[in-house]
């Protein structure tokens, strides 16, 4: 009976985590799309300064992580010094900025699909630079994802979706997404290196360090000279309070979503988190198609299913690998 109660509690905690990640990031995606396509006020102006979202997100997450450290933990002596995040902070500033900027040129569903193909540059770099050999099933996963994204990119986008974009330009939009993935890969590798050197570093300390440097770099980029775009972004928010409110909600969604991701990883592991976030991306595309007026053709839906089939198969392969580990330890 006790085991049954513990199992039920575990299921409820997982459901809580799934609901938190889905609601935070799906709504954040909706706000991101709104800020990139909506015309605000009576003058019908667009919010052109999408890079400002990264600065706002950095500031909110910096404050949030500092509060969490003060409430739930303290900076340990064995944690990574704040200066160690300077290089990862650069790529973590440039990468997301390119991902958001891509929304001026391609639709939100196209951006989500392109950013879901992270395994492609990882496997390319692994094969060409490090000589890593991958299994046939791993190549199947990559083929499904790469094929789905490529076919989606080559298909004609509906005129309704194109009319909402600030500057429709598919090659530039997809190029920015793949550069975003490349920078993300460097950021992840650097973070792994930091946690390997300083194993006592907590998730909140990583969040604090990354967002501290992100805030510094973005402040220099946006306010470092008299005509920096940050001044224009602030002026736009003063003239259009609705946009300022959307930006605040966007940032809070990101901070809350981080909480649920950390909780999921600590309680259920990174594989469970990958599964939840992957399904969240699929639901984001469905929500965007239904609520934001980005209709997809049957062929485009086929491409979406192709990509997420590849991602699901990749999750299954990871699960099988984890299942084999205990057996190897026993033998």
mmCIF file of N, CA and C in Angstrom, residues 63-138:
data_model
loop_
_atom_site.group_PDB
_atom_site.id
_atom_site.type_symbol
_atom_site.label_atom_id
_atom_site.label_comp_id
_atom_site.label_asym_id
_atom_site.label_seq_id
_atom_site.Cartn_x
_atom_site.Cartn_y
_atom_site.Cartn_z
ATOM 1 N N UNK A 63 17.668 37.777 -11.769
ATOM 2 C CA UNK A 63 17.014 38.103 -10.487
ATOM 3 C C UNK A 63 16.365 36.856 -9.891
ATOM 4 N N UNK A 64 15.696 36.080 -10.754
ATOM 5 C CA UNK A 64 14.992 34.872 -10.314
ATOM 6 C C UNK A 64 15.968 33.863 -9.700
ATOM 7 N N UNK A 65 17.086 33.595 -10.383
ATOM 8 C CA UNK A 65 18.055 32.612 -9.888
ATOM 9 C C UNK A 65 18.698 33.089 -8.587
ATOM 10 N N UNK A 66 18.940 34.398 -8.463
ATOM 11 C CA UNK A 66 19.509 34.954 -7.226
ATOM 12 C C UNK A 66 18.548 34.739 -6.056
ATOM 13 N N UNK A 67 17.254 34.983 -6.311
ATOM 14 C CA UNK A 67 16.237 34.780 -5.263
ATOM 15 C C UNK A 67 16.160 33.302 -4.876
ATOM 16 N N UNK A 68 16.190 32.409 -5.892
ATOM 17 C CA UNK A 68 16.111 30.969 -5.614
ATOM 18 C C UNK A 68 17.302 30.480 -4.782
ATOM 19 N N UNK A 69 18.500 31.024 -5.093
ATOM 20 C CA UNK A 69 19.698 30.640 -4.328
ATOM 21 C C UNK A 69 19.563 31.091 -2.875
ATOM 22 N N UNK A 70 19.051 32.313 -2.687
ATOM 23 C CA UNK A 70 18.886 32.841 -1.333
ATOM 24 C C UNK A 70 17.815 32.080 -0.554
ATOM 25 N N UNK A 71 16.749 31.643 -1.263
ATOM 26 C CA UNK A 71 15.631 30.953 -0.588
ATOM 27 C C UNK A 71 15.925 29.481 -0.315
ATOM 28 N N UNK A 72 16.481 28.778 -1.329
ATOM 29 C CA UNK A 72 16.569 27.319 -1.254
ATOM 30 C C UNK A 72 17.980 26.761 -1.082
ATOM 31 N N UNK A 73 18.972 27.550 -1.412
ATOM 32 C CA UNK A 73 20.344 27.053 -1.270
ATOM 33 C C UNK A 73 21.269 28.235 -1.071
ATOM 34 N N UNK A 74 22.541 27.971 -1.030
ATOM 35 C CA UNK A 74 23.528 29.040 -0.924
ATOM 36 C C UNK A 74 24.698 28.697 -1.839
ATOM 37 N N UNK A 75 25.410 29.720 -2.275
ATOM 38 C CA UNK A 75 26.552 29.476 -3.162
ATOM 39 C C UNK A 75 27.609 28.678 -2.408
ATOM 40 N N UNK A 76 27.835 27.445 -2.845
ATOM 41 C CA UNK A 76 28.776 26.559 -2.163
ATOM 42 C C UNK A 76 30.218 26.904 -2.519
ATOM 43 N N UNK A 77 31.154 26.501 -1.643
ATOM 44 C CA UNK A 77 32.574 26.777 -1.879
ATOM 45 C C UNK A 77 33.098 26.038 -3.110
ATOM 46 N N UNK A 78 32.487 24.879 -3.409
ATOM 47 C CA UNK A 78 32.957 24.085 -4.538
ATOM 48 C C UNK A 78 32.320 24.454 -5.853
ATOM 49 N N UNK A 79 31.434 25.472 -5.869
ATOM 50 C CA UNK A 79 30.755 25.867 -7.101
ATOM 51 C C UNK A 79 31.673 26.633 -8.037
ATOM 52 N N UNK A 80 31.303 26.679 -9.300
ATOM 53 C CA UNK A 80 32.118 27.371 -10.305
ATOM 54 C C UNK A 80 32.105 28.878 -10.052
ATOM 55 N N UNK A 81 33.266 29.544 -10.126
ATOM 56 C CA UNK A 81 33.310 31.006 -9.996
ATOM 57 C C UNK A 81 32.531 31.660 -11.144
ATOM 58 N N UNK A 82 31.984 32.834 -10.887
ATOM 59 C CA UNK A 82 31.158 33.497 -11.895
ATOM 60 C C UNK A 82 31.942 33.834 -13.169
ATOM 61 N N UNK A 83 33.262 34.077 -13.048
ATOM 62 C CA UNK A 83 34.039 34.459 -14.236
ATOM 63 C C UNK A 83 34.139 33.316 -15.250
ATOM 64 N N UNK A 84 33.955 32.056 -14.811
ATOM 65 C CA UNK A 84 34.116 30.914 -15.724
ATOM 66 C C UNK A 84 33.034 30.872 -16.814
ATOM 67 N N UNK A 85 31.959 31.621 -16.642
ATOM 68 C CA UNK A 85 30.849 31.580 -17.607
ATOM 69 C C UNK A 85 30.999 32.602 -18.735
ATOM 70 N N UNK A 86 32.114 33.346 -18.766
ATOM 71 C CA UNK A 86 32.209 34.453 -19.717
ATOM 72 C C UNK A 86 32.126 33.987 -21.172
ATOM 73 N N UNK A 87 32.786 32.857 -21.512
ATOM 74 C CA UNK A 87 32.788 32.417 -22.916
ATOM 75 C C UNK A 87 31.442 31.810 -23.311
ATOM 76 N N UNK A 88 30.867 30.993 -22.414
ATOM 77 C CA UNK A 88 29.537 30.433 -22.691
ATOM 78 C C UNK A 88 28.500 31.546 -22.754
ATOM 79 N N UNK A 89 28.729 32.617 -21.999
ATOM 80 C CA UNK A 89 27.808 33.750 -22.018
ATOM 81 C C UNK A 89 27.762 34.434 -23.371
ATOM 82 N N UNK A 90 28.918 34.455 -24.075
ATOM 83 C CA UNK A 90 28.957 35.080 -25.406
ATOM 84 C C UNK A 90 28.072 34.311 -26.383
ATOM 85 N N UNK A 91 28.296 32.979 -26.475
ATOM 86 C CA UNK A 91 27.505 32.179 -27.423
ATOM 87 C C UNK A 91 26.046 32.090 -26.989
ATOM 88 N N UNK A 92 25.806 32.128 -25.669
ATOM 89 C CA UNK A 92 24.428 32.076 -25.175
ATOM 90 C C UNK A 92 23.706 33.406 -25.393
ATOM 91 N N UNK A 93 24.457 34.445 -25.711
ATOM 92 C CA UNK A 93 23.860 35.741 -26.054
ATOM 93 C C UNK A 93 23.570 35.812 -27.550
ATOM 94 N N UNK A 94 24.547 35.351 -28.357
ATOM 95 C CA UNK A 94 24.406 35.441 -29.820
ATOM 96 C C UNK A 94 23.394 34.419 -30.344
ATOM 97 N N UNK A 95 23.466 33.159 -29.849
ATOM 98 C CA UNK A 95 22.614 32.083 -30.357
ATOM 99 C C UNK A 95 21.126 32.379 -30.248
ATOM 100 N N UNK A 96 20.593 32.605 -29.029
ATOM 101 C CA UNK A 96 19.162 32.889 -28.893
ATOM 102 C C UNK A 96 18.724 34.137 -29.656
ATOM 103 N N UNK A 97 19.626 35.140 -29.751
ATOM 104 C CA UNK A 97 19.286 36.356 -30.501
ATOM 105 C C UNK A 97 19.007 36.018 -31.969
ATOM 106 N N UNK A 98 19.816 35.103 -32.527
ATOM 107 C CA UNK A 98 19.604 34.685 -33.916
ATOM 108 C C UNK A 98 18.306 33.906 -34.066
ATOM 109 N N UNK A 99 18.000 33.048 -33.070
ATOM 110 C CA UNK A 99 16.759 32.270 -33.106
ATOM 111 C C UNK A 99 15.526 33.149 -33.097
ATOM 112 N N UNK A 100 15.554 34.194 -32.259
ATOM 113 C CA UNK A 100 14.411 35.115 -32.188
ATOM 114 C C UNK A 100 14.341 35.974 -33.440
ATOM 115 N N UNK A 101 15.494 36.425 -33.918
ATOM 116 C CA UNK A 101 15.542 37.263 -35.116
ATOM 117 C C UNK A 101 14.977 36.517 -36.330
ATOM 118 N N UNK A 102 15.110 35.174 -36.335
ATOM 119 C CA UNK A 102 14.613 34.368 -37.453
ATOM 120 C C UNK A 102 13.105 34.516 -37.648
ATOM 121 N N UNK A 103 12.388 34.896 -36.574
ATOM 122 C CA UNK A 103 10.923 35.030 -36.666
ATOM 123 C C UNK A 103 10.495 36.206 -37.551
ATOM 124 N N UNK A 104 11.439 37.058 -37.915
ATOM 125 C CA UNK A 104 11.115 38.123 -38.875
ATOM 126 C C UNK A 104 11.006 37.552 -40.290
ATOM 127 N N UNK A 105 11.633 36.381 -40.501
ATOM 128 C CA UNK A 105 11.781 35.853 -41.850
ATOM 129 C C UNK A 105 11.024 34.551 -42.114
ATOM 130 N N UNK A 106 10.790 33.759 -41.063
ATOM 131 C CA UNK A 106 10.036 32.504 -41.218
ATOM 132 C C UNK A 106 8.974 32.411 -40.131
ATOM 133 N N UNK A 107 7.996 31.534 -40.326
ATOM 134 C CA UNK A 107 6.907 31.398 -39.363
ATOM 135 C C UNK A 107 7.381 30.685 -38.091
ATOM 136 N N UNK A 108 6.589 30.810 -37.036
ATOM 137 C CA UNK A 108 6.943 30.174 -35.763
ATOM 138 C C UNK A 108 7.029 28.646 -35.884
ATOM 139 N N UNK A 109 6.055 27.961 -36.544
ATOM 140 C CA UNK A 109 6.192 26.506 -36.711
ATOM 141 C C UNK A 109 7.489 26.111 -37.431
ATOM 142 N N UNK A 110 7.869 26.893 -38.461
ATOM 143 C CA UNK A 110 9.103 26.601 -39.194
ATOM 144 C C UNK A 110 10.318 26.769 -38.287
ATOM 145 N N UNK A 111 10.293 27.792 -37.427
ATOM 146 C CA UNK A 111 11.409 28.020 -36.502
ATOM 147 C C UNK A 111 11.532 26.883 -35.491
ATOM 148 N N UNK A 112 10.386 26.437 -34.943
ATOM 149 C CA UNK A 112 10.399 25.339 -33.962
ATOM 150 C C UNK A 112 10.964 24.071 -34.605
ATOM 151 N N UNK A 113 10.520 23.777 -35.839
ATOM 152 C CA UNK A 113 11.017 22.586 -36.539
ATOM 153 C C UNK A 113 12.520 22.670 -36.778
ATOM 154 N N UNK A 114 12.980 23.815 -37.267
ATOM 155 C CA UNK A 114 14.405 23.977 -37.563
ATOM 156 C C UNK A 114 15.243 23.821 -36.297
ATOM 157 N N UNK A 115 14.768 24.383 -35.181
ATOM 158 C CA UNK A 115 15.520 24.307 -33.923
ATOM 159 C C UNK A 115 15.413 22.939 -33.265
ATOM 160 N N UNK A 116 14.509 22.090 -33.774
ATOM 161 C CA UNK A 116 14.395 20.722 -33.249
ATOM 162 C C UNK A 116 15.457 19.799 -33.840
ATOM 163 N N UNK A 117 16.179 20.271 -34.846
ATOM 164 C CA UNK A 117 17.140 19.416 -35.544
ATOM 165 C C UNK A 117 18.554 19.583 -34.994
ATOM 166 N N UNK A 118 18.662 19.750 -33.688
ATOM 167 C CA UNK A 118 19.959 19.971 -33.039
ATOM 168 C C UNK A 118 20.929 18.810 -33.274
ATOM 169 N N UNK A 119 20.371 17.585 -33.425
ATOM 170 C CA UNK A 119 21.232 16.408 -33.574
ATOM 171 C C UNK A 119 22.060 16.458 -34.857
ATOM 172 N N UNK A 120 21.586 17.190 -35.890
ATOM 173 C CA UNK A 120 22.281 17.213 -37.183
ATOM 174 C C UNK A 120 23.669 17.846 -37.058
ATOM 175 N N UNK A 121 23.792 19.101 -36.552
ATOM 176 C CA UNK A 121 25.148 19.655 -36.409
ATOM 177 C C UNK A 121 26.010 18.892 -35.407
ATOM 178 N N UNK A 122 25.369 18.316 -34.367
ATOM 179 C CA UNK A 122 26.119 17.538 -33.373
ATOM 180 C C UNK A 122 26.771 16.321 -34.030
ATOM 181 N N UNK A 123 25.984 15.582 -34.843
ATOM 182 C CA UNK A 123 26.514 14.390 -35.507
ATOM 183 C C UNK A 123 27.528 14.755 -36.597
ATOM 184 N N UNK A 124 27.290 15.855 -37.308
ATOM 185 C CA UNK A 124 28.233 16.296 -38.329
ATOM 186 C C UNK A 124 29.589 16.634 -37.710
ATOM 187 N N UNK A 125 29.547 17.413 -36.616
ATOM 188 C CA UNK A 125 30.785 17.789 -35.923
ATOM 189 C C UNK A 125 31.472 16.554 -35.348
ATOM 190 N N UNK A 126 30.666 15.648 -34.783
ATOM 191 C CA UNK A 126 31.222 14.432 -34.188
ATOM 192 C C UNK A 126 31.924 13.569 -35.221
ATOM 193 N N UNK A 127 31.311 13.453 -36.409
ATOM 194 C CA UNK A 127 31.879 12.615 -37.471
ATOM 195 C C UNK A 127 33.098 13.257 -38.123
ATOM 196 N N UNK A 128 32.963 14.544 -38.509
ATOM 197 C CA UNK A 128 34.021 15.214 -39.265
ATOM 198 C C UNK A 128 35.215 15.633 -38.407
ATOM 199 N N UNK A 129 34.927 16.115 -37.185
ATOM 200 C CA UNK A 129 35.999 16.663 -36.348
ATOM 201 C C UNK A 129 36.591 15.604 -35.420
ATOM 202 N N UNK A 130 35.730 14.805 -34.784
ATOM 203 C CA UNK A 130 36.212 13.876 -33.765
ATOM 204 C C UNK A 130 36.254 12.420 -34.230
ATOM 205 N N UNK A 131 35.773 12.144 -35.454
ATOM 206 C CA UNK A 131 35.824 10.789 -35.989
ATOM 207 C C UNK A 131 34.929 9.805 -35.260
ATOM 208 N N UNK A 132 33.843 10.300 -34.664
ATOM 209 C CA UNK A 132 32.916 9.427 -33.930
ATOM 210 C C UNK A 132 32.073 8.633 -34.935
ATOM 211 N N UNK A 133 31.885 7.351 -34.653
ATOM 212 C CA UNK A 133 31.025 6.515 -35.505
ATOM 213 C C UNK A 133 29.676 6.305 -34.809
ATOM 214 N N UNK A 134 28.628 6.584 -35.530
ATOM 215 C CA UNK A 134 27.278 6.440 -34.975
ATOM 216 C C UNK A 134 26.631 5.163 -35.499
ATOM 217 N N UNK A 135 25.616 4.693 -34.787
ATOM 218 C CA UNK A 135 24.918 3.468 -35.180
ATOM 219 C C UNK A 135 23.936 3.767 -36.303
ATOM 220 N N UNK A 136 23.516 2.709 -36.984
ATOM 221 C CA UNK A 136 22.548 2.869 -38.082
ATOM 222 C C UNK A 136 21.236 3.507 -37.604
ATOM 223 N N UNK A 137 20.651 3.056 -36.462
ATOM 224 C CA UNK A 137 19.420 3.717 -35.978
ATOM 225 C C UNK A 137 19.595 5.214 -35.733
ATOM 226 N N UNK A 138 20.789 5.628 -35.275
ATOM 227 C CA UNK A 138 21.027 7.060 -35.044
ATOM 228 C C UNK A 138 21.024 7.822 -36.362
#
